[in-house]
Coordinates of C-alpha atoms in Angstrom, one line a residue:
M74 CA 59.7 85.3 78.9
S75 CA 62.6 87.2 77.2
D76 CA 62.1 90.7 75.9
T77 CA 61.6 91.2 72.2
G78 CA 64.0 93.4 70.4
M79 CA 61.5 96.3 70.4
E80 CA 60.8 95.9 74.1
R81 CA 64.5 96.2 74.8
I82 CA 64.7 99.3 72.6
L83 CA 61.8 100.9 74.4
K84 CA 63.2 100.2 77.8
Q85 CA 66.5 101.8 76.7
R86 CA 64.7 104.9 75.4
I87 CA 62.7 105.3 78.5
A88 CA 65.7 104.9 80.8
Q89 CA 67.9 107.2 78.7
G90 CA 65.2 109.8 78.4
Q91 CA 64.8 110.0 82.2
G92 CA 68.6 110.2 82.7
A93 CA 68.7 106.8 84.5
E94 CA 71.1 105.6 81.8
T95 CA 73.7 107.4 79.8
A96 CA 72.4 108.4 76.4
D97 CA 73.9 106.9 73.3
V98 CA 74.5 110.4 71.9
V99 CA 74.2 113.9 73.3
I100 CA 74.2 117.0 71.2
R101 CA 75.4 119.3 73.9
N102 CA 74.8 123.0 74.4
V103 CA 72.5 124.0 71.6
R104 CA 69.8 126.6 71.2
M105 CA 66.9 124.6 70.0
L106 CA 64.2 126.3 67.9
D107 CA 60.9 125.7 69.6
L108 CA 58.4 125.2 66.8
V109 CA 55.5 126.2 69.0
T110 CA 56.7 129.6 70.2
G111 CA 59.7 130.4 68.0
E112 CA 62.0 130.7 71.0
L113 CA 65.6 129.6 71.0
V114 CA 65.8 127.3 74.1
P115 CA 69.2 126.4 75.6
T116 CA 69.3 122.6 76.0
D117 CA 71.1 119.4 75.3
I118 CA 69.5 116.8 73.0
A119 CA 69.7 113.2 74.1
V120 CA 69.5 110.4 71.5
C121 CA 69.0 106.7 72.0
G122 CA 69.8 104.9 68.8
D123 CA 68.0 106.7 66.0
T124 CA 65.5 108.5 68.3
V125 CA 65.5 111.7 70.4
V126 CA 64.8 110.8 74.0
G127 CA 65.6 114.1 75.9
T128 CA 65.3 117.8 75.4
Y129 CA 64.9 120.8 77.7
G130 CA 67.6 119.6 80.1
R131 CA 71.2 118.5 80.5
Y132 CA 72.3 115.0 79.6
E133 CA 75.4 112.8 79.6
G134 CA 76.3 110.8 76.5
K135 CA 78.5 107.9 75.5
T136 CA 79.2 110.0 72.4
V137 CA 79.1 113.8 72.5
I138 CA 78.5 116.2 69.6
E139 CA 79.5 119.7 70.8
G140 CA 76.9 122.2 69.8
N141 CA 78.9 125.2 71.1
G142 CA 75.8 127.3 71.2
R143 CA 74.7 126.6 67.6
I144 CA 71.0 126.6 66.7
A145 CA 69.3 123.2 66.4
V146 CA 66.3 122.8 64.1
P147 CA 64.5 119.7 62.8
G148 CA 65.8 118.0 59.7
F149 CA 64.3 119.4 56.5
I150 CA 61.8 117.4 54.5
D151 CA 61.6 117.9 50.7
T152 CA 57.9 117.0 50.1
H153 CA 58.1 116.4 46.3
L154 CA 61.0 115.8 44.0
H155 CA 62.3 113.7 41.2
V156 CA 65.7 112.5 42.0
E157 CA 66.3 111.9 38.3
S158 CA 66.2 115.7 37.8
S159 CA 69.3 116.1 40.0
L160 CA 70.9 114.2 37.1
V161 CA 72.6 111.7 39.5
T162 CA 71.6 108.4 41.1
P163 CA 69.8 108.3 44.4
Q164 CA 72.9 107.5 46.4
E165 CA 74.8 110.5 44.8
F166 CA 71.7 112.6 45.5
D167 CA 72.0 111.6 49.1
R168 CA 75.6 112.7 49.3
C169 CA 74.8 115.9 47.5
V170 CA 71.8 117.2 49.5
L171 CA 72.1 115.7 53.0
P172 CA 74.8 118.1 54.0
H173 CA 72.3 120.9 53.2
G174 CA 70.1 119.6 56.0
V175 CA 67.6 117.5 53.9
T176 CA 67.2 114.4 56.1
T177 CA 64.0 113.2 54.4
A178 CA 63.0 113.4 50.7
I179 CA 59.8 112.2 49.2
C180 CA 60.4 111.2 45.6
D181 CA 58.3 110.3 42.6
P182 CA 60.4 108.1 40.3
H183 CA 58.1 108.6 37.4
E184 CA 60.9 109.9 35.1
L185 CA 62.7 106.5 35.4
A186 CA 59.4 104.6 35.4
N187 CA 58.4 106.2 32.1
V188 CA 61.5 104.7 30.6
V189 CA 61.9 101.3 32.4
G190 CA 58.5 100.7 34.1
G191 CA 58.2 99.0 37.5
A192 CA 62.0 98.3 37.6
A193 CA 62.2 102.0 38.6
F194 CA 60.5 101.3 41.9
D195 CA 62.8 98.4 42.6
F196 CA 65.8 100.6 41.9
F197 CA 64.7 103.4 44.1
L198 CA 63.4 101.3 47.0
T199 CA 66.7 99.2 47.0
S200 CA 68.6 102.5 46.9
S201 CA 66.6 103.9 49.8
E202 CA 67.7 101.0 52.0
R203 CA 71.3 101.9 51.5
M204 CA 71.1 105.7 51.9
I205 CA 71.9 107.8 54.9
M206 CA 69.0 110.2 54.4
D207 CA 65.5 108.7 54.5
L208 CA 64.2 108.5 50.9
R209 CA 60.5 107.8 50.8
V210 CA 58.7 106.9 47.5
N211 CA 55.4 107.9 46.2
L212 CA 54.4 105.5 43.4
S213 CA 54.1 107.1 40.0
S214 CA 50.4 107.5 39.2
C215 CA 50.5 108.5 35.5
V216 CA 52.9 106.4 33.4
P217 CA 52.5 107.7 30.8
A218 CA 51.1 111.1 31.8
T219 CA 48.7 111.1 28.9
D220 CA 47.9 109.1 25.7
M221 CA 49.2 112.0 23.6
E222 CA 52.8 110.8 23.7
T223 CA 54.9 107.6 23.4
S224 CA 56.3 106.4 26.6
G225 CA 58.8 103.6 27.3
A226 CA 56.4 101.9 29.7
S227 CA 52.9 101.9 31.0
L228 CA 51.8 101.1 34.6
D229 CA 48.2 100.2 35.6
A230 CA 46.7 100.1 39.0
A231 CA 47.8 96.4 39.6
A232 CA 51.4 97.3 38.9
L233 CA 51.2 100.0 41.6
V234 CA 49.4 98.0 44.2
A235 CA 52.3 95.4 44.0
Y236 CA 54.5 98.0 45.8
R237 CA 51.8 99.7 48.0
D238 CA 52.8 98.0 51.2
H239 CA 56.6 98.5 51.1
P240 CA 57.7 100.3 54.3
Q241 CA 59.4 103.1 52.3
V242 CA 56.3 103.8 50.2
I243 CA 54.0 106.6 51.3
G244 CA 51.2 106.5 48.7
L245 CA 50.4 107.6 45.2
A246 CA 52.4 110.3 43.5
E247 CA 51.2 113.5 41.7
F248 CA 48.0 112.7 39.8
M249 CA 48.7 114.6 36.6
N250 CA 45.8 113.3 34.5
M251 CA 43.4 115.9 35.7
P252 CA 40.9 115.4 32.8
G253 CA 41.0 111.7 33.6
V254 CA 40.1 112.3 37.2
L255 CA 37.3 114.8 36.4
N256 CA 35.8 112.7 33.7
G257 CA 35.9 109.5 35.7
D258 CA 38.4 107.6 33.4
A259 CA 38.3 104.0 34.4
G260 CA 42.1 103.6 34.7
C261 CA 42.3 106.7 36.9
I262 CA 39.5 105.7 39.1
A263 CA 41.1 102.2 39.5
K264 CA 44.3 103.8 40.8
L265 CA 42.5 106.3 43.1
A266 CA 40.4 103.5 44.5
A267 CA 43.4 101.3 45.2
F268 CA 45.0 104.0 47.3
A269 CA 41.8 105.5 48.8
G270 CA 42.4 106.4 52.5
G271 CA 46.1 106.7 51.9
H272 CA 48.2 109.6 50.7
I273 CA 47.5 110.8 47.1
D274 CA 49.6 113.7 45.8
G275 CA 48.0 116.3 43.5
H276 CA 49.1 118.1 40.4
A277 CA 46.6 120.8 39.5
P278 CA 48.1 123.8 37.8
L279 CA 45.6 126.7 37.6
M280 CA 42.7 124.5 38.8
R281 CA 40.0 126.5 40.6
G282 CA 36.3 126.4 41.5
T283 CA 34.1 123.4 41.0
A284 CA 36.8 121.5 39.1
L285 CA 39.0 121.8 42.1
N286 CA 36.2 120.6 44.3
G287 CA 35.8 117.5 42.1
Y288 CA 39.5 116.8 42.0
L289 CA 39.8 117.0 45.8
S290 CA 36.8 114.8 46.2
A291 CA 38.9 112.0 44.8
G292 CA 41.0 112.0 48.0
I293 CA 43.9 114.1 46.7
S294 CA 45.4 116.2 49.4
T295 CA 48.5 118.1 48.2
D296 CA 49.6 120.3 45.3
H297 CA 53.0 121.7 44.2
E298 CA 51.8 123.5 41.0
A299 CA 50.2 126.6 42.6
T300 CA 51.9 129.7 41.1
R301 CA 49.6 132.5 42.3
V302 CA 48.5 133.8 45.6
D303 CA 44.7 133.6 44.8
E304 CA 45.1 130.0 43.5
A305 CA 47.2 128.8 46.5
L306 CA 44.8 130.5 48.9
E307 CA 41.8 128.8 47.5
K308 CA 43.6 125.4 47.6
V309 CA 44.5 125.7 51.3
R310 CA 41.1 126.9 52.2
K311 CA 39.7 123.8 50.6
G312 CA 42.0 121.6 52.7
M313 CA 45.0 121.0 50.5
T314 CA 48.5 121.4 51.7
V315 CA 50.3 123.6 49.1
L316 CA 53.9 122.6 48.5
I317 CA 55.8 125.8 47.7
R318 CA 58.2 124.9 44.9
E319 CA 61.6 126.4 44.0
G320 CA 63.5 124.3 41.6
S321 CA 65.9 124.9 38.7
V322 CA 63.1 125.9 36.3
C323 CA 59.9 126.4 38.4
K324 CA 60.4 129.2 40.9
D325 CA 57.2 129.9 42.8
L326 CA 58.5 131.0 46.2
E327 CA 58.6 134.7 45.5
A328 CA 55.0 134.7 44.3
L329 CA 53.6 132.6 47.2
A330 CA 55.8 133.9 50.1
P331 CA 53.2 136.5 51.2
L332 CA 50.8 133.7 52.1
L333 CA 53.3 131.9 54.4
T334 CA 52.8 133.2 58.0
V335 CA 53.0 131.8 61.4
E336 CA 49.2 131.4 61.3
T337 CA 49.1 129.6 57.9
S338 CA 52.3 127.6 58.2
S339 CA 50.4 124.4 59.0
F340 CA 49.0 124.4 55.5
F341 CA 52.3 124.9 53.5
A342 CA 55.4 122.9 53.0
F343 CA 58.5 123.2 50.7
C344 CA 59.6 121.2 47.7
T345 CA 62.1 121.5 44.9
D346 CA 60.5 119.2 42.3
D347 CA 63.4 119.5 39.9
R348 CA 66.8 120.9 41.0
N349 CA 70.2 120.1 39.5
P350 CA 73.6 119.9 41.1
L351 CA 74.7 123.3 39.7
E352 CA 71.9 125.2 41.5
I353 CA 72.5 123.1 44.6
A354 CA 76.2 124.0 44.6
H355 CA 75.6 127.7 43.9
E356 CA 72.5 128.3 46.1
G357 CA 71.7 125.2 48.2
H358 CA 68.7 123.0 48.5
L359 CA 65.9 123.4 51.0
D360 CA 68.3 125.5 53.0
Y361 CA 68.1 127.9 50.1
L362 CA 64.3 127.9 50.1
I363 CA 64.3 128.7 53.9
R364 CA 66.9 131.4 53.5
K365 CA 65.1 133.0 50.5
A366 CA 61.7 132.8 52.2
I367 CA 63.0 134.7 55.3
S368 CA 64.6 137.3 53.0
L369 CA 61.2 137.8 51.4
G370 CA 59.7 138.6 54.8
V371 CA 58.4 135.1 55.9
P372 CA 58.8 134.8 59.7
A373 CA 61.6 132.3 60.6
L374 CA 59.2 130.2 62.6
A375 CA 56.9 129.9 59.7
A376 CA 59.7 128.9 57.3
Y377 CA 61.2 126.3 59.5
R378 CA 57.7 124.8 60.3
A379 CA 57.0 124.5 56.6
A380 CA 60.3 122.8 56.1
S381 CA 59.8 120.2 58.8
L382 CA 56.7 119.8 61.0
S383 CA 54.1 120.8 58.5
A384 CA 55.7 118.7 55.8
A385 CA 55.8 115.6 58.1
Q386 CA 52.1 116.1 59.1
A387 CA 51.0 116.5 55.5
F388 CA 52.5 113.1 54.5
G389 CA 51.7 111.1 57.7
L390 CA 55.3 111.0 58.9
R391 CA 54.3 111.1 62.6
D392 CA 57.8 110.1 63.8
R393 CA 59.6 113.3 62.7
G394 CA 59.3 117.0 61.9
I395 CA 60.1 118.3 65.4
I396 CA 63.0 117.8 67.9
A397 CA 61.2 116.0 70.7
P398 CA 61.3 112.8 72.7
G399 CA 60.1 109.8 70.7
K400 CA 60.8 111.4 67.3
R401 CA 63.5 110.4 64.8
A402 CA 66.8 112.1 65.6
D403 CA 67.1 114.3 62.5
V404 CA 68.8 117.5 63.6
V405 CA 70.4 120.3 61.7
L406 CA 72.9 122.6 63.4
L407 CA 73.0 126.1 62.1
D408 CA 75.4 128.9 62.6
D409 CA 72.7 131.5 61.7
L410 CA 68.9 131.1 61.8
A411 CA 67.9 133.8 59.2
E412 CA 70.6 132.7 56.7
C413 CA 70.0 129.0 57.4
R414 CA 73.8 128.3 57.4
V415 CA 74.1 124.6 58.0
S416 CA 77.3 123.5 59.8
D417 CA 76.4 119.9 60.8
V418 CA 73.7 117.4 60.2
I419 CA 72.6 114.5 62.3
S420 CA 70.5 111.9 60.4
A421 CA 68.8 109.2 62.5
G422 CA 71.2 109.9 65.3
R423 CA 74.4 109.7 63.1
L424 CA 76.6 112.7 62.5
V425 CA 76.8 113.0 58.7
N426 CA 80.4 112.7 57.4
D427 CA 82.3 111.2 54.5
A428 CA 82.8 107.9 56.4
L429 CA 79.1 107.3 56.4
F430 CA 78.8 107.7 52.7
E431 CA 81.9 105.6 51.9
A432 CA 80.5 102.7 54.0
R433 CA 77.4 102.3 51.8
E434 CA 76.9 99.4 49.4
I435 CA 76.3 101.0 46.0
V436 CA 73.3 99.9 44.0
P437 CA 74.1 99.0 40.4
A438 CA 72.6 101.4 37.8
I439 CA 69.8 100.3 35.5
G440 CA 68.4 101.4 32.1
K441 CA 71.7 101.6 30.2
D442 CA 70.2 100.5 26.9
S443 CA 67.3 103.0 26.7
M444 CA 68.1 104.8 23.5
R445 CA 66.3 102.4 21.1
R446 CA 65.3 104.3 18.1
A447 CA 65.8 102.2 15.0
K448 CA 65.9 104.9 12.3
A449 CA 68.6 107.6 12.2
V450 CA 67.3 111.1 12.1
T451 CA 68.2 113.2 9.0
V452 CA 67.8 116.8 8.1
A453 CA 64.8 115.9 5.9
D454 CA 63.1 114.3 8.9
L455 CA 63.1 117.6 10.8
A456 CA 61.6 119.7 8.0
V457 CA 58.3 121.6 8.7
H458 CA 56.1 121.8 5.7
G459 CA 53.2 124.2 5.0
T460 CA 52.7 127.8 5.4
G461 CA 54.5 130.2 7.8
K462 CA 51.4 132.4 8.2
A463 CA 50.0 132.5 11.7
R464 CA 52.0 129.5 13.0
P465 CA 51.3 128.4 16.6
V466 CA 54.5 129.0 18.6
I467 CA 55.3 127.8 22.2
G468 CA 56.2 130.8 24.3
I469 CA 58.6 130.2 27.2
V470 CA 57.8 131.9 30.5
P471 CA 61.1 132.2 32.4
G472 CA 60.9 130.7 35.8
Q473 CA 57.9 128.6 34.9
I474 CA 57.0 125.4 33.0
I475 CA 53.7 127.0 32.0
T476 CA 54.0 128.2 28.4
D477 CA 52.2 130.8 26.4
Y478 CA 50.2 129.9 23.2
L479 CA 51.6 132.4 20.7
T480 CA 51.0 133.0 17.0
H481 CA 53.6 134.3 14.6
D482 CA 54.3 134.6 10.9
L483 CA 57.5 132.7 10.1
P484 CA 59.7 132.7 7.0
E485 CA 59.3 130.1 4.2
D486 CA 61.7 128.5 1.7
A487 CA 60.7 126.0 -0.9
G488 CA 57.6 125.0 1.0
H489 CA 59.4 124.6 4.3
V490 CA 58.7 126.8 7.4
L491 CA 61.9 128.2 9.0
P492 CA 62.9 129.5 12.4
D493 CA 63.4 133.2 12.7
I494 CA 66.2 134.4 15.0
T495 CA 65.0 138.0 14.6
Q496 CA 61.9 137.1 16.6
D497 CA 63.9 134.7 18.9
I498 CA 61.9 131.8 17.4
A499 CA 63.7 128.4 17.0
K500 CA 62.6 125.1 15.7
L501 CA 61.6 122.4 18.3
C502 CA 61.4 118.7 17.6
V503 CA 60.5 115.7 19.9
V504 CA 62.0 112.5 18.6
A505 CA 60.6 109.1 19.8
R506 CA 63.5 107.1 21.3
H507 CA 61.9 104.0 23.0
G508 CA 61.8 101.8 20.0
H509 CA 58.0 101.6 19.7
N510 CA 57.9 103.9 16.6
D511 CA 59.8 106.5 14.7
N512 CA 57.6 109.5 15.5
I513 CA 58.9 113.0 15.3
G514 CA 56.8 116.0 16.5
R515 CA 57.7 119.4 15.0
A516 CA 56.9 122.9 16.1
F517 CA 58.5 126.3 17.0
V518 CA 59.4 127.9 20.3
R519 CA 60.2 131.4 21.3
G520 CA 62.5 132.4 24.2
F521 CA 65.8 130.5 24.0
G522 CA 67.7 133.3 22.5
L523 CA 69.7 131.0 20.1
T524 CA 71.4 132.6 17.2
S525 CA 73.1 129.5 16.0
G526 CA 73.4 125.8 16.6
A527 CA 71.2 123.3 18.5
L528 CA 70.6 121.8 21.9
A529 CA 69.3 118.3 22.5
S530 CA 68.2 116.4 25.6
S531 CA 67.1 112.8 26.3
V532 CA 65.4 114.2 29.4
G533 CA 61.9 115.2 28.1
H534 CA 59.2 115.2 30.7
D535 CA 57.5 112.9 31.3
S536 CA 57.8 110.3 28.5
H537 CA 61.5 111.2 27.9
N538 CA 61.8 111.2 24.2
V539 CA 64.6 113.3 22.8
C540 CA 63.9 117.1 22.7
V541 CA 65.9 119.2 20.3
V542 CA 65.8 122.9 19.7
G543 CA 67.8 124.9 17.2
V544 CA 68.1 127.3 14.3
N545 CA 70.0 124.9 12.0
D546 CA 68.6 121.6 10.9
A547 CA 72.0 119.9 10.3
D548 CA 73.1 120.8 13.9
M549 CA 69.7 119.5 15.2
A550 CA 70.1 116.2 13.5
L551 CA 73.7 115.8 14.7
A552 CA 72.6 116.6 18.2
V553 CA 70.0 113.9 18.2
E554 CA 72.3 111.3 16.7
R555 CA 75.0 112.1 19.2
L556 CA 72.6 111.3 22.1
M557 CA 71.5 108.0 20.4
A558 CA 75.2 107.0 20.2
T559 CA 76.2 108.0 23.8
G560 CA 73.2 106.6 25.7
G561 CA 71.5 109.9 26.3
G562 CA 72.2 113.2 28.1
F563 CA 72.6 116.8 27.1
V564 CA 74.5 118.1 24.1
A565 CA 75.2 121.5 22.4
V566 CA 76.1 121.5 18.7
Q567 CA 77.3 124.5 16.7
D568 CA 78.5 124.6 13.0
G569 CA 78.6 120.8 12.9
Q570 CA 80.8 120.4 16.0
I571 CA 80.0 119.0 19.5
R572 CA 80.7 122.0 21.7
A573 CA 79.8 120.5 25.0
E574 CA 77.9 117.5 26.4
L575 CA 76.9 115.7 29.6
A576 CA 76.4 111.9 29.3
L577 CA 73.4 110.5 31.2
P578 CA 73.6 106.8 30.5
V579 CA 71.2 105.7 33.3
A580 CA 68.0 105.5 31.2
G581 CA 69.1 108.7 29.5
L582 CA 68.2 110.6 32.7
M583 CA 71.0 110.2 35.2
S584 CA 74.8 110.2 35.3
D585 CA 76.6 107.4 37.2
A586 CA 79.4 109.9 37.9
P587 CA 79.9 111.8 41.1
Y588 CA 77.7 114.9 41.5
E589 CA 80.8 117.2 41.4
Q590 CA 81.6 116.0 37.9
V591 CA 78.0 116.6 36.8
R592 CA 78.1 120.0 38.2
D593 CA 81.3 120.9 36.4
E594 CA 80.1 119.6 33.1
L595 CA 76.9 121.6 33.4
I596 CA 79.0 124.7 33.8
T597 CA 80.8 123.9 30.6
L598 CA 77.4 123.3 28.8
R599 CA 76.0 126.6 30.0
A600 CA 79.0 128.4 28.7
A601 CA 78.7 126.7 25.3
V602 CA 75.0 127.6 25.1
A603 CA 75.8 131.2 25.9
K604 CA 78.2 131.4 23.0
M605 CA 75.3 130.2 20.8
G606 CA 73.2 133.2 21.9
G607 CA 71.3 131.3 24.6
T608 CA 69.7 133.5 27.3
L609 CA 68.0 131.1 29.6
E610 CA 69.5 130.4 33.0
E611 CA 68.7 126.7 32.8
P612 CA 68.3 125.9 29.0
F613 CA 68.3 122.1 29.2
L614 CA 65.7 121.7 31.9
Q615 CA 63.6 124.4 30.3
L616 CA 63.8 122.3 27.0
A617 CA 62.9 119.1 28.9
F618 CA 59.6 120.6 30.0
L619 CA 58.4 121.6 26.6
A620 CA 57.3 118.0 26.0
L621 CA 55.0 117.9 29.1
P622 CA 51.4 117.9 27.9
V623 CA 49.8 118.2 31.3
I624 CA 51.1 121.8 31.9
P625 CA 49.3 124.6 30.1
H626 CA 49.2 126.0 27.5
L627 CA 51.0 124.7 24.4
K628 CA 53.4 121.7 24.4
L629 CA 55.0 119.3 21.8
T630 CA 55.1 115.6 22.0
D631 CA 56.4 113.0 19.5
R632 CA 52.9 112.8 18.2
G633 CA 52.4 116.5 17.6
L634 CA 51.6 119.9 19.0
V635 CA 49.2 119.8 21.9
D636 CA 46.7 122.5 23.1
V637 CA 46.8 121.5 26.7
N638 CA 43.7 123.6 27.6
R639 CA 41.6 121.4 25.2
M640 CA 43.8 118.3 25.5
S641 CA 43.8 118.0 21.8
F642 CA 46.3 118.2 19.0
V643 CA 46.6 121.5 17.2

């Protein structure tokens, strides 16, 4: 009887691992980081196909990659991210972050799913098959996140189960509807039951005590929303893996770094959640998190474990996370361990270079008709009526998506409540854009620093209505209408003029341009916002999170101002 394909592959691996046959690839003369002891071990790394078959020895290879004494560490695993927040398509994301050592990324496509529904899964899964990195998908559990906003789509348990058995699917993505879980909401329970026994991601900002016990009892095992040491410590003590996040807006690494030690590193992993090409260009991706963690006093062994082995174990990826025989050949070559200076990346046994990316078949973009609002937005539509006394105001917390619930007296004119630049308070509106209604939510926000003009974004987590902030209603209306005309994106308007913009025609979330172009246009946008008085490092992503009513404490949707602690409209 002839060998099956897998039988032949196994025989080759065994023979090459023993040195009886020449290895397909040898990464020669490296110092490999031992994730058990932290030692740097001189060795060759032998690879058969996409699998490591030899370490702690010398090998001959048909193809040789010269290590020249560089340090070899396992490929990095980003445990939770939204590719859409990189503002580029999955295949451009691949080209952008793989050279930073990220060989596996676990994405939740719920941004795109909130706009186009299940077609988002088809797009991401098809893209994953044509990428060099390994992109895994967690199926979006909360589309929409709540019933307090208007989304472009809705996905029930049956819609998710249809994709559950795809080989690139890990499980269920961040379960944001915490009240739904704790109150036994029928739709939530149906989703949890459908994925019981598999991986279910958590999303539990500030959750503690018996509420956390109940949440974990639903089978949820990870959380990326911990922002304080005591919160994270309780979560890991109760069996969660805490995913330490450092994105473009949410920056939790400095607060949580004291917890990450060699002893605790099995209970922590790293994630970026939302990180755009500008930060990636200036700072890096997971390589930046590792470098920053070490600079904050985290032992190098703990940082690299969290970036690889602990991440793999938390998500059931038993074939990776360590450079060892039988594991996927994801290897990052470093010039410096503490600074995590990446010089070469091997993904599934292939040396990453431009030729690999150029050989890929590109997946056509979807969602190019997503700006569907029927009614134009006018200055009158944005007016806030009533009294300016003791108005609720959303308070931005720099570096966080948690907001403060503030109260301020605001000026009035002819029965209209106005922003107040002397208090750094601007007007904020969320404009429905999916064609289901003409809703507009109106409120005020403190912390943008704007002294003139307006900013608008069709990225508005998680339902992705248009978010616009400004101190001039005419500029705000123009900014919204500009996005409706261009298919979505970011825009800065001042004195009736478009000062800068970035088109995001793929569902109003992603560009179909190269990431370098997106990066450069973000630089132009930031400069324009600064001239308008803007003080935030990442104004557009900060704006996008002001519409997310599952993050405390005060948020705005197209239906109105939400007290997130009570999950009720103000």
